């Protein structure tokens, strides 16, 4: 009788240890598996795109030089080089038209993510307030497609196109 | 041990020897278990089992907290199935030809359910009503459709659409719109749009 109960309790302990093993494996998968890396790339690119595209769609002629520095800081690659090249003419145009545009992202979604290449495509919708030459601001809706690149300084905008009428 | 700058406690110094002795101890375990009183073996097993259960629960909770609930792109098949399913009908319901309004109507009946039916009518009813008299042809391209979130049978999407409106023979306007969609998968497995709004 006693032998029997000992065997039973050893067997139950073995079952408990096996359960622990399964849980440990699945917790490891959840935290570090390939699904988790897709999720973290997706969320990282999305979060960065929301703030960075808002930056790139906003420009205040009274602080144009500082704004254009911010544009450059959130961009990377050939797109950054293009922005840097156009910096002076962009600043001059903003000052000439006395334009102030402020963008607020209303929704965003990642449509593509490549964890190995470190790239993602994010689409965004924005409300853009545009005031020029002292006239009252108009509100425009805009859509954006941003290619995001993972760099040493985080996810940055590698290319940006506007599908809306809202960008100045 | 003369070269060591500090003196290790006896238990630590004995460790290598104890590790070497481990295989022998494991082999001796069944014998030792038999020699122990049954109650003691049971008690030890129970304590170990409880520790294992607590560890498993802690790991399970940690895993659940670390896991992202949003299945968008993580479940690549489900994500593309959802956008593929909605893209075609969405293009159809947002496109009008005054000569063939039934096409958009039929597509709308298949795509929308619940609040979306009313929201669709409110957004596009006017275009539909004037389509015939103004001879409107609205061509829509769903340029991008992205999944904001995907949880089980519920999804939220963002759509960027381009529209071209031809009125009469030559007049042409074009515009873009950003749409917010909520979709539910019915028990039959097909996705229906339950909410529709212009952002």
CSV table of C-alpha atoms in Angstrom, one decimal:
chain,number,residue,atom,x,y,z
A,1,UNK,CA,0.0,0.0,0.0
A,2,UNK,CA,2.7,2.5,1.0
A,3,UNK,CA,5.0,1.5,-1.9
A,4,UNK,CA,2.0,2.3,-4.2
A,5,UNK,CA,1.5,5.7,-2.7
A,6,UNK,CA,5.2,6.5,-3.0
A,7,UNK,CA,5.1,5.6,-6.7
A,8,UNK,CA,2.1,7.7,-7.2
A,9,UNK,CA,3.6,10.8,-5.6
A,10,UNK,CA,6.9,10.4,-7.6
A,11,UNK,CA,4.7,10.1,-10.8
A,12,UNK,CA,2.8,13.2,-9.9
A,13,UNK,CA,6.0,15.1,-9.3
A,14,UNK,CA,7.3,14.0,-12.7
A,15,UNK,CA,4.0,15.3,-14.3
A,16,UNK,CA,4.5,18.7,-12.4
A,17,UNK,CA,8.1,19.0,-13.7
A,18,UNK,CA,7.0,18.1,-17.2
A,19,UNK,CA,4.3,20.9,-17.0
A,20,UNK,CA,6.9,23.3,-15.8
A,21,UNK,CA,9.1,22.4,-18.8
A,22,UNK,CA,6.3,23.1,-21.2
A,23,UNK,CA,5.4,26.4,-19.6
A,24,UNK,CA,9.1,27.5,-19.6
A,25,UNK,CA,9.4,26.7,-23.3
A,26,UNK,CA,6.2,28.6,-24.2
A,27,UNK,CA,7.2,31.6,-22.0
A,28,UNK,CA,10.6,31.6,-23.8
A,29,UNK,CA,8.8,31.5,-27.2
A,30,UNK,CA,6.5,34.4,-26.2
A,31,UNK,CA,9.3,36.5,-25.0
A,32,UNK,CA,12.0,35.8,-27.6
A,33,UNK,CA,10.5,33.7,-30.4
A,34,UNK,CA,10.1,34.9,-34.0
A,35,UNK,CA,6.5,36.0,-33.4
A,36,UNK,CA,7.8,38.3,-30.6
A,37,UNK,CA,10.4,39.8,-32.9
A,38,UNK,CA,7.8,40.6,-35.6
A,39,UNK,CA,5.6,42.2,-32.9
A,40,UNK,CA,8.4,44.3,-31.5
A,41,UNK,CA,9.6,45.4,-35.0
A,42,UNK,CA,6.0,46.3,-35.9
A,43,UNK,CA,5.3,48.2,-32.7
A,44,UNK,CA,8.7,50.0,-32.8
A,45,UNK,CA,8.3,51.1,-36.5
A,46,UNK,CA,4.7,52.2,-35.8
A,47,UNK,CA,5.5,54.2,-32.7
A,48,UNK,CA,8.5,55.9,-34.5
A,49,UNK,CA,6.4,56.6,-37.6
A,50,UNK,CA,3.7,58.3,-35.7
A,51,UNK,CA,6.0,60.9,-34.1
A,52,UNK,CA,8.4,61.2,-37.0
A,53,UNK,CA,5.8,61.7,-39.8
A,54,UNK,CA,4.1,64.3,-37.6
A,55,UNK,CA,7.4,66.1,-37.4
A,56,UNK,CA,8.0,65.9,-41.2
A,57,UNK,CA,4.5,67.2,-41.9
A,58,UNK,CA,4.9,70.2,-39.5
A,59,UNK,CA,6.7,73.4,-40.3
A,60,UNK,CA,6.6,76.8,-38.7
A,61,UNK,CA,8.2,79.7,-40.6
A,62,UNK,CA,9.1,81.5,-37.4
A,63,UNK,CA,11.4,78.6,-36.4
A,64,UNK,CA,11.9,77.1,-39.9
A,65,UNK,CA,15.6,76.4,-39.4
A,66,UNK,CA,15.0,74.4,-36.2
A,67,UNK,CA,12.1,72.6,-37.7
A,68,UNK,CA,14.2,71.6,-40.8
A,69,UNK,CA,16.9,70.3,-38.4
A,70,UNK,CA,14.3,68.1,-36.8
A,71,UNK,CA,13.2,66.9,-40.2
A,72,UNK,CA,16.8,65.8,-40.9
A,73,UNK,CA,17.1,64.1,-37.5
A,74,UNK,CA,14.1,61.8,-38.1
A,75,UNK,CA,15.1,60.9,-41.7
A,76,UNK,CA,17.8,58.5,-43.0
A,77,UNK,CA,19.5,57.5,-46.2
A,78,UNK,CA,18.8,59.1,-49.6
A,79,UNK,CA,15.6,60.7,-48.2
A,80,UNK,CA,17.6,62.5,-45.5
A,81,UNK,CA,20.1,63.6,-48.2
A,82,UNK,CA,17.2,65.0,-50.3
A,83,UNK,CA,15.8,66.9,-47.3
A,84,UNK,CA,19.2,68.3,-46.5
A,85,UNK,CA,19.7,69.5,-50.0
A,86,UNK,CA,16.3,71.2,-50.1
A,87,UNK,CA,16.7,72.7,-46.6
A,88,UNK,CA,17.5,76.3,-47.7
A,89,UNK,CA,14.8,76.5,-50.4
A,90,UNK,CA,12.2,75.0,-48.0
A,91,UNK,CA,13.1,77.5,-45.3
A,92,UNK,CA,12.9,80.4,-47.7
A,93,UNK,CA,9.6,79.3,-49.1
A,94,UNK,CA,8.1,78.9,-45.6
A,95,UNK,CA,9.4,82.4,-44.6
A,96,UNK,CA,8.1,83.9,-47.8
A,97,UNK,CA,4.6,82.5,-47.5
A,98,UNK,CA,4.6,82.9,-43.7
A,99,UNK,CA,3.2,79.4,-43.4
A,100,UNK,CA,2.6,77.4,-40.3
A,101,UNK,CA,1.5,73.8,-40.6
A,102,UNK,CA,0.9,71.5,-37.8
A,103,UNK,CA,0.1,67.8,-38.3
A,104,UNK,CA,-1.6,65.4,-35.9
A,105,UNK,CA,-1.6,61.7,-36.7
A,106,UNK,CA,-5.2,60.3,-36.4
A,107,UNK,CA,-4.5,56.6,-37.2
A,108,UNK,CA,-1.6,54.4,-38.4
A,109,UNK,CA,-1.0,50.8,-39.4
A,110,UNK,CA,2.0,48.8,-40.4
A,111,UNK,CA,1.4,47.1,-43.8
A,112,UNK,CA,4.7,45.3,-44.1
A,113,UNK,CA,7.6,44.4,-41.9
A,114,UNK,CA,10.9,42.6,-42.6
A,115,UNK,CA,12.6,41.8,-39.4
A,116,UNK,CA,15.9,40.6,-41.0
A,117,UNK,CA,16.2,43.6,-43.4
A,118,UNK,CA,15.1,46.0,-40.6
A,119,UNK,CA,12.5,47.7,-42.8
A,120,UNK,CA,8.8,48.4,-42.4
A,121,UNK,CA,6.0,50.2,-44.3
A,122,UNK,CA,3.6,52.3,-42.3
A,123,UNK,CA,0.5,54.0,-43.6
A,124,UNK,CA,-0.9,57.0,-41.6
A,125,UNK,CA,-3.7,59.4,-41.7
A,126,UNK,CA,-3.3,62.9,-40.4
A,127,UNK,CA,-5.1,66.2,-39.6
A,128,UNK,CA,-3.0,69.0,-40.9
A,129,UNK,CA,-3.7,72.6,-39.9
A,130,UNK,CA,-2.3,75.0,-42.4
A,131,UNK,CA,-2.1,78.8,-42.0
A,132,UNK,CA,-0.3,81.0,-44.6
A,133,UNK,CA,0.2,84.8,-44.9
A,134,UNK,CA,-1.7,85.4,-41.7
A,135,UNK,CA,-5.0,84.0,-43.1
A,136,UNK,CA,-7.1,81.7,-40.8
A,137,UNK,CA,-5.9,78.1,-40.6
A,138,UNK,CA,-7.5,75.5,-42.8
A,139,UNK,CA,-7.9,71.9,-41.8
A,140,UNK,CA,-6.9,69.3,-44.3
A,141,UNK,CA,-6.8,65.6,-44.1
A,142,UNK,CA,-3.8,63.7,-45.5
A,143,UNK,CA,-2.7,60.2,-46.0
A,144,UNK,CA,1.0,59.1,-45.8
A,145,UNK,CA,3.0,56.1,-46.7
A,146,UNK,CA,6.3,55.9,-44.9
A,147,UNK,CA,9.1,53.4,-45.3
A,148,UNK,CA,10.9,53.0,-42.0
A,149,UNK,CA,14.4,51.8,-41.6
A,150,UNK,CA,15.9,50.4,-38.4
A,151,UNK,CA,19.2,52.3,-37.7
A,152,UNK,CA,21.6,52.6,-34.8
A,153,UNK,CA,19.4,55.5,-33.6
A,154,UNK,CA,16.2,53.6,-33.9
A,155,UNK,CA,13.5,53.5,-36.6
A,156,UNK,CA,13.9,56.4,-39.0
A,157,UNK,CA,12.0,57.5,-42.1
A,158,UNK,CA,13.7,56.2,-45.2
A,159,UNK,CA,11.1,57.5,-47.6
A,160,UNK,CA,7.8,59.4,-47.3
A,161,UNK,CA,5.0,60.0,-49.8
A,162,UNK,CA,1.8,61.8,-49.3
A,163,UNK,CA,-1.4,60.4,-50.7
A,164,UNK,CA,-3.5,63.3,-49.5
A,165,UNK,CA,-4.1,66.9,-50.5
A,166,UNK,CA,-3.1,68.1,-47.0
A,167,UNK,CA,0.7,68.6,-47.3
A,168,UNK,CA,1.8,72.1,-48.1
B,1,UNK,CA,45.1,27.0,-2.6
B,2,UNK,CA,48.1,29.1,-1.6
B,3,UNK,CA,47.9,31.4,-4.6
B,4,UNK,CA,44.3,32.4,-3.8
B,5,UNK,CA,43.9,35.9,-2.5
B,6,UNK,CA,40.8,35.0,-0.5
B,7,UNK,CA,39.9,31.9,1.5
B,8,UNK,CA,36.8,30.2,0.2
B,9,UNK,CA,34.4,28.8,2.7
B,10,UNK,CA,34.6,25.0,3.1
B,11,UNK,CA,31.3,24.3,1.5
B,12,UNK,CA,32.4,26.2,-1.7
B,13,UNK,CA,35.8,24.5,-1.8
B,14,UNK,CA,34.0,21.1,-1.4
B,15,UNK,CA,31.8,21.9,-4.4
B,16,UNK,CA,33.9,20.3,-7.3
B,17,UNK,CA,34.2,17.1,-5.4
B,18,UNK,CA,30.5,17.1,-4.7
B,19,UNK,CA,29.7,17.7,-8.3
B,20,UNK,CA,32.0,14.8,-9.3
B,21,UNK,CA,30.2,12.6,-6.9
B,22,UNK,CA,26.7,13.5,-8.3
B,23,UNK,CA,26.3,10.7,-10.9
B,24,UNK,CA,26.9,8.1,-8.1
B,25,UNK,CA,24.4,9.8,-5.9
B,26,UNK,CA,21.7,9.8,-8.6
B,27,UNK,CA,22.3,6.1,-9.2
B,28,UNK,CA,21.9,5.5,-5.5
B,29,UNK,CA,18.7,7.5,-5.4
B,30,UNK,CA,16.1,4.7,-5.9
B,31,UNK,CA,17.8,2.7,-3.1
B,32,UNK,CA,17.7,5.7,-0.7
B,33,UNK,CA,14.1,6.4,-1.6
B,34,UNK,CA,13.2,2.9,-0.7
B,35,UNK,CA,15.0,3.2,2.5
B,36,UNK,CA,13.2,6.4,3.5
B,37,UNK,CA,9.8,6.2,5.3
B,38,UNK,CA,7.0,6.5,2.7
B,39,UNK,CA,5.5,9.6,4.4
B,40,UNK,CA,8.8,11.4,4.1
B,41,UNK,CA,9.1,10.6,0.3
B,42,UNK,CA,5.5,11.8,-0.2
B,43,UNK,CA,6.1,15.0,1.7
B,44,UNK,CA,9.2,15.8,-0.4
B,45,UNK,CA,7.5,15.0,-3.6
B,46,UNK,CA,4.6,17.3,-2.7
B,47,UNK,CA,6.8,20.2,-1.8
B,48,UNK,CA,8.8,19.8,-5.0
B,49,UNK,CA,5.5,19.6,-7.0
B,50,UNK,CA,4.2,22.7,-5.4
B,51,UNK,CA,7.4,24.6,-6.2
B,52,UNK,CA,7.2,23.4,-9.8
B,53,UNK,CA,3.5,24.5,-10.0
B,54,UNK,CA,4.3,28.0,-8.6
B,55,UNK,CA,7.3,28.4,-11.1
B,56,UNK,CA,5.1,27.3,-14.0
B,57,UNK,CA,2.4,29.8,-13.0
B,58,UNK,CA,4.9,32.6,-12.7
B,59,UNK,CA,6.4,31.7,-16.1
B,60,UNK,CA,2.9,31.5,-17.6
B,61,UNK,CA,2.0,35.0,-16.3
B,62,UNK,CA,5.3,36.4,-17.5
B,63,UNK,CA,4.8,34.9,-20.9
B,64,UNK,CA,1.3,36.3,-21.2
B,65,UNK,CA,2.4,39.8,-20.1
B,66,UNK,CA,5.3,39.8,-22.7
B,67,UNK,CA,3.3,38.4,-25.5
B,68,UNK,CA,1.7,41.0,-27.8
B,69,UNK,CA,-2.0,40.4,-28.1
B,70,UNK,CA,-2.1,42.2,-31.5
B,71,UNK,CA,-2.0,39.5,-34.2
B,72,UNK,CA,-1.5,42.0,-37.0
B,73,UNK,CA,1.4,40.8,-39.2
B,74,UNK,CA,2.5,38.3,-36.5
B,75,UNK,CA,-0.2,36.0,-37.9
B,76,UNK,CA,0.8,36.8,-41.5
B,77,UNK,CA,-1.7,34.5,-43.1
B,78,UNK,CA,-4.7,35.8,-41.1
B,79,UNK,CA,-3.6,39.4,-41.8
B,80,UNK,CA,-3.4,39.0,-45.5
B,81,UNK,CA,-6.5,37.0,-45.6
B,82,UNK,CA,-8.4,39.8,-43.9
B,83,UNK,CA,-7.0,42.6,-46.2
B,84,UNK,CA,-7.5,40.5,-49.3
B,85,UNK,CA,-11.0,39.7,-48.4
B,86,UNK,CA,-12.0,43.4,-47.8
B,87,UNK,CA,-10.0,45.1,-50.6
B,88,UNK,CA,-12.1,44.0,-53.5
B,89,UNK,CA,-15.6,44.7,-52.1
B,90,UNK,CA,-14.4,48.0,-50.6
B,91,UNK,CA,-13.2,49.1,-54.1
B,92,UNK,CA,-16.7,48.1,-55.4
B,93,UNK,CA,-18.8,49.9,-52.8
B,94,UNK,CA,-16.8,53.1,-53.2
B,95,UNK,CA,-17.1,53.1,-56.9
B,96,UNK,CA,-20.2,54.2,-58.7
B,97,UNK,CA,-21.4,54.2,-62.3
B,98,UNK,CA,-24.7,56.1,-62.8
B,99,UNK,CA,-25.5,53.5,-65.4
B,100,UNK,CA,-25.0,50.5,-63.1
B,101,UNK,CA,-25.7,51.5,-59.5
B,102,UNK,CA,-26.7,47.9,-58.6
B,103,UNK,CA,-23.1,46.8,-58.6
B,104,UNK,CA,-22.2,49.0,-55.6
B,105,UNK,CA,-25.5,48.1,-53.9
B,106,UNK,CA,-24.9,44.4,-54.2
B,107,UNK,CA,-21.3,44.7,-52.9
B,108,UNK,CA,-22.5,46.9,-50.0
B,109,UNK,CA,-25.0,44.2,-48.9
B,110,UNK,CA,-22.3,41.6,-48.9
B,111,UNK,CA,-19.7,43.7,-47.1
B,112,UNK,CA,-21.5,45.8,-44.4
B,113,UNK,CA,-23.4,44.7,-41.4
B,114,UNK,CA,-24.7,46.5,-38.2
B,115,UNK,CA,-23.8,50.1,-37.8
B,116,UNK,CA,-21.7,50.1,-41.0
B,117,UNK,CA,-24.9,49.9,-43.1
B,118,UNK,CA,-26.2,53.2,-41.7
B,119,UNK,CA,-22.7,54.8,-41.8
B,120,UNK,CA,-22.2,53.9,-45.4
B,121,UNK,CA,-25.6,55.3,-46.3
B,122,UNK,CA,-24.8,58.6,-44.5
B,123,UNK,CA,-21.5,58.9,-46.2
B,124,UNK,CA,-22.3,58.0,-49.7
B,125,UNK,CA,-26.1,58.2,-49.9
B,126,UNK,CA,-25.9,61.7,-51.4
B,127,UNK,CA,-23.5,60.7,-54.1
B,128,UNK,CA,-25.7,57.8,-54.9
B,129,UNK,CA,-28.9,59.9,-55.0
B,130,UNK,CA,-27.3,62.5,-57.4
B,131,UNK,CA,-25.4,59.9,-59.4
B,132,UNK,CA,-28.2,59.5,-62.0
B,133,UNK,CA,-29.0,63.2,-62.6
B,134,UNK,CA,-25.4,64.3,-62.6
B,135,UNK,CA,-24.3,61.3,-64.6
B,136,UNK,CA,-21.5,60.5,-62.0
B,137,UNK,CA,-18.9,58.0,-62.4
B,138,UNK,CA,-16.8,57.5,-59.3
B,139,UNK,CA,-13.7,55.4,-59.7
B,140,UNK,CA,-12.0,54.3,-56.4
B,141,UNK,CA,-8.7,52.7,-55.9
B,142,UNK,CA,-7.9,51.3,-52.4
B,143,UNK,CA,-4.3,52.4,-52.4
B,144,UNK,CA,-3.4,51.0,-49.0
B,145,UNK,CA,-5.2,48.8,-46.5
B,146,UNK,CA,-3.4,48.3,-43.2
B,147,UNK,CA,-4.4,46.3,-40.1
B,148,UNK,CA,-4.2,48.6,-37.0
B,149,UNK,CA,-5.1,45.7,-34.7
B,150,UNK,CA,-6.2,42.1,-34.9
B,151,UNK,CA,-7.6,40.3,-31.9
B,152,UNK,CA,-9.3,36.9,-32.7
B,153,UNK,CA,-12.4,37.7,-34.7
B,154,UNK,CA,-12.2,41.5,-34.4
B,155,UNK,CA,-10.0,43.8,-36.4
B,156,UNK,CA,-9.5,47.5,-36.9
B,157,UNK,CA,-8.2,48.8,-40.3
B,158,UNK,CA,-6.9,52.0,-41.9
B,159,UNK,CA,-7.6,52.4,-45.6
B,160,UNK,CA,-6.1,55.1,-47.9
B,161,UNK,CA,-8.2,55.5,-51.0
B,162,UNK,CA,-8.0,57.6,-54.1
B,163,UNK,CA,-11.2,58.7,-55.8
B,164,UNK,CA,-11.8,60.1,-59.3
B,165,UNK,CA,-15.1,61.7,-59.9
B,166,UNK,CA,-16.4,62.2,-63.5
B,167,UNK,CA,-19.5,64.2,-63.8
B,168,UNK,CA,-21.1,64.3,-67.3
B,169,UNK,CA,-18.7,64.1,-70.2
B,170,UNK,CA,-15.5,65.9,-69.2
B,171,UNK,CA,-15.6,67.4,-65.8
B,172,UNK,CA,-13.2,65.6,-63.5
B,173,UNK,CA,-12.3,65.9,-59.8
B,174,UNK,CA,-10.0,63.7,-57.8
B,175,UNK,CA,-9.5,63.4,-54.1
B,176,UNK,CA,-8.2,61.1,-51.4
B,177,UNK,CA,-9.8,59.8,-48.3
B,178,UNK,CA,-8.7,58.0,-45.2
B,179,UNK,CA,-11.1,55.5,-43.8
B,180,UNK,CA,-11.3,53.7,-40.5
B,181,UNK,CA,-12.9,50.3,-40.6
B,182,UNK,CA,-13.9,47.8,-37.9
B,183,UNK,CA,-14.4,44.3,-39.1
B,184,UNK,CA,-15.7,41.1,-37.5
B,185,UNK,CA,-15.4,37.6,-38.6
B,186,UNK,CA,-18.7,35.7,-38.5
B,187,UNK,CA,-19.0,32.1,-37.5
B,188,UNK,CA,-18.9,31.1,-41.1
B,189,UNK,CA,-15.4,32.5,-41.3
B,190,UNK,CA,-15.9,35.5,-43.5
B,191,UNK,CA,-15.0,39.1,-42.5
B,192,UNK,CA,-17.7,41.7,-42.5
B,193,UNK,CA,-17.3,45.5,-41.9
B,194,UNK,CA,-19.3,46.5,-38.8
B,195,UNK,CA,-18.1,50.2,-38.6
B,196,UNK,CA,-17.1,52.6,-41.3
B,197,UNK,CA,-15.9,56.2,-40.8
B,198,UNK,CA,-13.9,58.9,-42.6
B,199,UNK,CA,-10.9,60.1,-40.7
